Amino acid sequence: MNQLTVVVGLSGGVDSSVAALLLKKQGYRVIGLFMKNWHDTSKTISNECPWLEDSYDAMMIADRLGIPFQTIDFSGEYQTKVIDYMFEEYRQGRTPNPDVVCNKEIKFDLFLKAALDLDADFIATGHYCRKKELTHTTGKKGFKLLTGIDKTKDQSYFLCQLTQKQLSKVLFPIGHLKKSEVRSIAKENNLVTAEKKDSQGLCFVGKVKLPEFLKQKLKPKIGEVIEIQSNHHKYNAIKAEENPENRILGYHYYPTDGQMIGHHQGAHFYTIGQRKGFAIGGNDQPLFVIGIDTIKNIVYMGKGKNHPGLYRQTLLVESNKVHWIAKEGINQNDASLDVLARIRYRQALEKAKLFMVKNGLMLWFERPQFAITQGQFVAWYEKDELIGSGVIA
């Protein structure tokens, strides 16, 4: 039998290092490939994620494992597909997730194509998730994307936009392990990354002060901060509008007739649920952003984490933003589909129902959710299988 070739995305971290190690022990021909996607450290905090150090660590791991190693530069494509997308989303008052888009456009698209050009059979990453092969009733094979065994590290949410074609070519060697086990394996095999801290911040960029980062393209623009009282009479009408049985999407809107309490540097620098970045004092409770109007350049805020403007029970994913991984979806004849869902990484999965509506899918949560924001990705699951996702309208 011919030896199968796997190209591992060596990031310079412990997870991808152990992924490469395990694959080699399993008998694969392993090639290490480091992606250089960002090398401007002028806007990062200290130098917590310098690509030079990461590339050196990746090269050291390849040398330790005795595998071929290459570096490939995707910085131009990363700028266009990830960073420019991020700027545009913030400019329009939405909250992007560059990590999800990076996986969709870079790691599992450009990287996959580069690996196939090296005659690889698969690519592999150090993500904490799993893949399972299935056979449809038609006899056609497919793949399920499952959560990682380590629920505190599960990264399936970041892969919520993957396709069947991409899944057919990817391996997740550490998805069945806990983080502590991964570090133990690295230690036992004398890998230089065994004690290395996990990277934080933007994918491939590192930790940044977001307003400073965004100011590269989005200019400051002084605007008003309006406080909305939690007992505003308009909030009483919300529940009457949210009626899943009639498939009516009830937006949890915020009133706009509050009191001006200060100024901000530009509505596009803020996101729903944010409470830092304002020079407004004298309050007995912290203020949170509950609404953003980038056209009028107004930020609406509410006092206290229990403010009703921070919570919504429904969200809409427009038809052209709905993505199914291993299901065909639901149709107009389905009353609903019971799912578990999350709107951000590491959020606990919440019970919800999916409904077909005129212009897309409505997700109705059993409990109101904190800071649902336009532009975020929502991912929905059946037990431990991620079945679909979409961009919140």
PDB file of N, CA and C in Angstrom, residues 28-74:
ATOM      1  N   TYR A  28       2.017   8.035   8.397  1.00  0.00           N
ATOM      2  CA  TYR A  28       1.864   8.948   7.263  1.00  0.00           C
ATOM      3  C   TYR A  28       3.217   9.550   6.884  1.00  0.00           C
ATOM      4  N   ARG A  29       3.332   9.927   5.634  1.00  0.00           N
ATOM      5  CA  ARG A  29       4.464  10.764   5.205  1.00  0.00           C
ATOM      6  C   ARG A  29       4.045  12.204   5.497  1.00  0.00           C
ATOM      7  N   VAL A  30       4.733  12.858   6.410  1.00  0.00           N
ATOM      8  CA  VAL A  30       4.314  14.173   6.902  1.00  0.00           C
ATOM      9  C   VAL A  30       5.227  15.267   6.363  1.00  0.00           C
ATOM     10  N   ILE A  31       4.614  16.349   5.899  1.00  0.00           N
ATOM     11  CA  ILE A  31       5.322  17.547   5.463  1.00  0.00           C
ATOM     12  C   ILE A  31       4.823  18.709   6.323  1.00  0.00           C
ATOM     13  N   GLY A  32       5.726  19.520   6.847  1.00  0.00           N
ATOM     14  CA  GLY A  32       5.348  20.692   7.629  1.00  0.00           C
ATOM     15  C   GLY A  32       5.317  21.933   6.756  1.00  0.00           C
ATOM     16  N   LEU A  33       4.254  22.703   6.885  1.00  0.00           N
ATOM     17  CA  LEU A  33       4.118  23.920   6.079  1.00  0.00           C
ATOM     18  C   LEU A  33       3.716  25.070   6.999  1.00  0.00           C
ATOM     19  N   PHE A  34       4.541  26.095   7.038  1.00  0.00           N
ATOM     20  CA  PHE A  34       4.249  27.277   7.849  1.00  0.00           C
ATOM     21  C   PHE A  34       3.669  28.362   6.963  1.00  0.00           C
ATOM     22  N   MET A  35       2.525  28.907   7.368  1.00  0.00           N
ATOM     23  CA  MET A  35       1.877  29.967   6.604  1.00  0.00           C
ATOM     24  C   MET A  35       2.267  31.335   7.172  1.00  0.00           C
ATOM     25  N   LYS A  36       2.888  32.151   6.364  1.00  0.00           N
ATOM     26  CA  LYS A  36       3.203  33.529   6.769  1.00  0.00           C
ATOM     27  C   LYS A  36       2.079  34.415   6.224  1.00  0.00           C
ATOM     28  N   ASN A  37       1.177  34.789   7.087  1.00  0.00           N
ATOM     29  CA  ASN A  37       0.006  35.547   6.660  1.00  0.00           C
ATOM     30  C   ASN A  37       0.035  37.000   7.100  1.00  0.00           C
ATOM     31  N   TRP A  38       0.869  37.296   8.087  1.00  0.00           N
ATOM     32  CA  TRP A  38       0.896  38.667   8.607  1.00  0.00           C
ATOM     33  C   TRP A  38       2.262  38.932   9.211  1.00  0.00           C
ATOM     34  N   HIS A  39       2.881  40.014   8.833  1.00  0.00           N
ATOM     35  CA  HIS A  39       4.201  40.303   9.391  1.00  0.00           C
ATOM     36  C   HIS A  39       4.373  41.771   9.757  1.00  0.00           C
ATOM     37  N   ASP A  40       3.258  42.471   9.933  1.00  0.00           N
ATOM     38  CA  ASP A  40       3.318  43.852  10.405  1.00  0.00           C
ATOM     39  C   ASP A  40       3.025  43.859  11.902  1.00  0.00           C
ATOM     40  N   THR A  41       4.049  44.040  12.730  1.00  0.00           N
ATOM     41  CA  THR A  41       3.863  44.004  14.184  1.00  0.00           C
ATOM     42  C   THR A  41       3.686  45.403  14.777  1.00  0.00           C
ATOM     43  N   SER A  42       3.532  46.432  13.927  1.00  0.00           N
ATOM     44  CA  SER A  42       3.461  47.807  14.430  1.00  0.00           C
ATOM     45  C   SER A  42       2.217  48.076  15.256  1.00  0.00           C
ATOM     46  N   LYS A  43       1.147  47.276  15.059  1.00  0.00           N
ATOM     47  CA  LYS A  43      -0.097  47.512  15.793  1.00  0.00           C
ATOM     48  C   LYS A  43      -0.389  46.433  16.825  1.00  0.00           C
ATOM     49  N   THR A  44       0.556  45.516  17.033  1.00  0.00           N
ATOM     50  CA  THR A  44       0.319  44.463  18.021  1.00  0.00           C
ATOM     51  C   THR A  44       0.776  44.911  19.399  1.00  0.00           C
ATOM     52  N   ILE A  45       0.213  44.293  20.446  1.00  0.00           N
ATOM     53  CA  ILE A  45       0.595  44.586  21.819  1.00  0.00           C
ATOM     54  C   ILE A  45       1.848  43.782  22.143  1.00  0.00           C
ATOM     55  N   SER A  46       2.916  44.467  22.560  1.00  0.00           N
ATOM     56  CA  SER A  46       4.231  43.872  22.786  1.00  0.00           C
ATOM     57  C   SER A  46       4.589  43.038  21.560  1.00  0.00           C
ATOM     58  N   ASN A  47       5.097  41.844  21.765  1.00  0.00           N
ATOM     59  CA  ASN A  47       5.363  40.977  20.603  1.00  0.00           C
ATOM     60  C   ASN A  47       4.954  39.559  20.970  1.00  0.00           C
ATOM     61  N   GLU A  48       3.659  39.402  21.340  1.00  0.00           N
ATOM     62  CA  GLU A  48       3.158  38.119  21.819  1.00  0.00           C
ATOM     63  C   GLU A  48       2.983  37.092  20.706  1.00  0.00           C
ATOM     64  N   CYS A  49       2.838  37.531  19.476  1.00  0.00           N
ATOM     65  CA  CYS A  49       2.641  36.556  18.398  1.00  0.00           C
ATOM     66  C   CYS A  49       3.498  36.925  17.182  1.00  0.00           C
ATOM     67  N   PRO A  50       4.801  37.129  17.367  1.00  0.00           N
ATOM     68  CA  PRO A  50       5.648  37.490  16.239  1.00  0.00           C
ATOM     69  C   PRO A  50       5.818  36.312  15.294  1.00  0.00           C
ATOM     70  N   TRP A  51       5.603  36.552  14.024  1.00  0.00           N
ATOM     71  CA  TRP A  51       5.641  35.436  13.074  1.00  0.00           C
ATOM     72  C   TRP A  51       7.053  34.846  12.940  1.00  0.00           C
ATOM     73  N   LEU A  52       8.074  35.659  13.166  1.00  0.00           N
ATOM     74  CA  LEU A  52       9.437  35.132  13.050  1.00  0.00           C
ATOM     75  C   LEU A  52       9.710  34.057  14.102  1.00  0.00           C
ATOM     76  N   GLU A  53       9.289  34.323  15.342  1.00  0.00           N
ATOM     77  CA  GLU A  53       9.481  33.338  16.413  1.00  0.00           C
ATOM     78  C   GLU A  53       8.666  32.084  16.126  1.00  0.00           C
ATOM     79  N   ASP A  54       7.422  32.278  15.659  1.00  0.00           N
ATOM     80  CA  ASP A  54       6.572  31.127  15.353  1.00  0.00           C
ATOM     81  C   ASP A  54       7.156  30.281  14.234  1.00  0.00           C
ATOM     82  N   SER A  55       7.670  30.933  13.195  1.00  0.00           N
ATOM     83  CA  SER A  55       8.239  30.187  12.067  1.00  0.00           C
ATOM     84  C   SER A  55       9.496  29.425  12.496  1.00  0.00           C
ATOM     85  N   TYR A  56      10.264  30.042  13.395  1.00  0.00           N
ATOM     86  CA  TYR A  56      11.468  29.368  13.895  1.00  0.00           C
ATOM     87  C   TYR A  56      11.078  28.133  14.700  1.00  0.00           C
ATOM     88  N   ASP A  57      10.061  28.272  15.575  1.00  0.00           N
ATOM     89  CA  ASP A  57       9.603  27.126  16.368  1.00  0.00           C
ATOM     90  C   ASP A  57       9.061  26.022  15.461  1.00  0.00           C
ATOM     91  N   ALA A  58       8.327  26.411  14.416  1.00  0.00           N
ATOM     92  CA  ALA A  58       7.796  25.419  13.477  1.00  0.00           C
ATOM     93  C   ALA A  58       8.930  24.671  12.782  1.00  0.00           C
ATOM     94  N   MET A  59       9.973  25.400  12.396  1.00  0.00           N
ATOM     95  CA  MET A  59      11.119  24.780  11.742  1.00  0.00           C
ATOM     96  C   MET A  59      11.850  23.828  12.697  1.00  0.00           C
ATOM     97  N   MET A  60      11.924  24.231  13.984  1.00  0.00           N
ATOM     98  CA  MET A  60      12.565  23.384  14.996  1.00  0.00           C
ATOM     99  C   MET A  60      11.782  22.081  15.178  1.00  0.00           C
ATOM    100  N   ILE A  61      10.452  22.172  15.155  1.00  0.00           N
ATOM    101  CA  ILE A  61       9.610  20.979  15.299  1.00  0.00           C
ATOM    102  C   ILE A  61       9.807  20.053  14.105  1.00  0.00           C
ATOM    103  N   ALA A  62       9.828  20.624  12.907  1.00  0.00           N
ATOM    104  CA  ALA A  62      10.037  19.813  11.701  1.00  0.00           C
ATOM    105  C   ALA A  62      11.383  19.101  11.764  1.00  0.00           C
ATOM    106  N   ASP A  63      12.413  19.823  12.230  1.00  0.00           N
ATOM    107  CA  ASP A  63      13.738  19.219  12.344  1.00  0.00           C
ATOM    108  C   ASP A  63      13.740  18.100  13.386  1.00  0.00           C
ATOM    109  N   ARG A  64      13.052  18.342  14.513  1.00  0.00           N
ATOM    110  CA  ARG A  64      12.978  17.327  15.578  1.00  0.00           C
ATOM    111  C   ARG A  64      12.278  16.057  15.082  1.00  0.00           C
ATOM    112  N   LEU A  65      11.241  16.246  14.263  1.00  0.00           N
ATOM    113  CA  LEU A  65      10.475  15.098  13.764  1.00  0.00           C
ATOM    114  C   LEU A  65      11.078  14.485  12.505  1.00  0.00           C
ATOM    115  N   GLY A  66      12.044  15.175  11.917  1.00  0.00           N
ATOM    116  CA  GLY A  66      12.671  14.666  10.698  1.00  0.00           C
ATOM    117  C   GLY A  66      11.743  14.691   9.504  1.00  0.00           C
ATOM    118  N   ILE A  67      10.997  15.792   9.370  1.00  0.00           N
ATOM    119  CA  ILE A  67      10.055  15.910   8.248  1.00  0.00           C
ATOM    120  C   ILE A  67      10.430  17.116   7.395  1.00  0.00           C
ATOM    121  N   PRO A  68      10.106  17.089   6.099  1.00  0.00           N
ATOM    122  CA  PRO A  68      10.363  18.252   5.244  1.00  0.00           C
ATOM    123  C   PRO A  68       9.588  19.465   5.757  1.00  0.00           C
ATOM    124  N   PHE A  69      10.124  20.661   5.481  1.00  0.00           N
ATOM    125  CA  PHE A  69       9.503  21.889   5.978  1.00  0.00           C
ATOM    126  C   PHE A  69       9.575  22.973   4.921  1.00  0.00           C
ATOM    127  N   GLN A  70       8.460  23.686   4.764  1.00  0.00           N
ATOM    128  CA  GLN A  70       8.413  24.804   3.830  1.00  0.00           C
ATOM    129  C   GLN A  70       7.652  25.957   4.463  1.00  0.00           C
ATOM    130  N   THR A  71       7.928  27.159   3.985  1.00  0.00           N
ATOM    131  CA  THR A  71       7.162  28.350   4.373  1.00  0.00           C
ATOM    132  C   THR A  71       6.469  28.879   3.134  1.00  0.00           C
ATOM    133  N   ILE A  72       5.226  29.275   3.304  1.00  0.00           N
ATOM    134  CA  ILE A  72       4.477  29.826   2.180  1.00  0.00           C
ATOM    135  C   ILE A  72       3.856  31.147   2.605  1.00  0.00           C
ATOM    136  N   ASP A  73       3.900  32.132   1.719  1.00  0.00           N
ATOM    137  CA  ASP A  73       3.450  33.484   2.050  1.00  0.00           C
ATOM    138  C   ASP A  73       2.062  33.745   1.467  1.00  0.00           C
ATOM    139  N   PHE A  74       1.081  33.878   2.360  1.00  0.00           N
ATOM    140  CA  PHE A  74      -0.284  34.212   1.949  1.00  0.00           C
ATOM    141  C   PHE A  74      -0.665  35.615   2.422  1.00  0.00           C
TER     142      PHE A  74
END
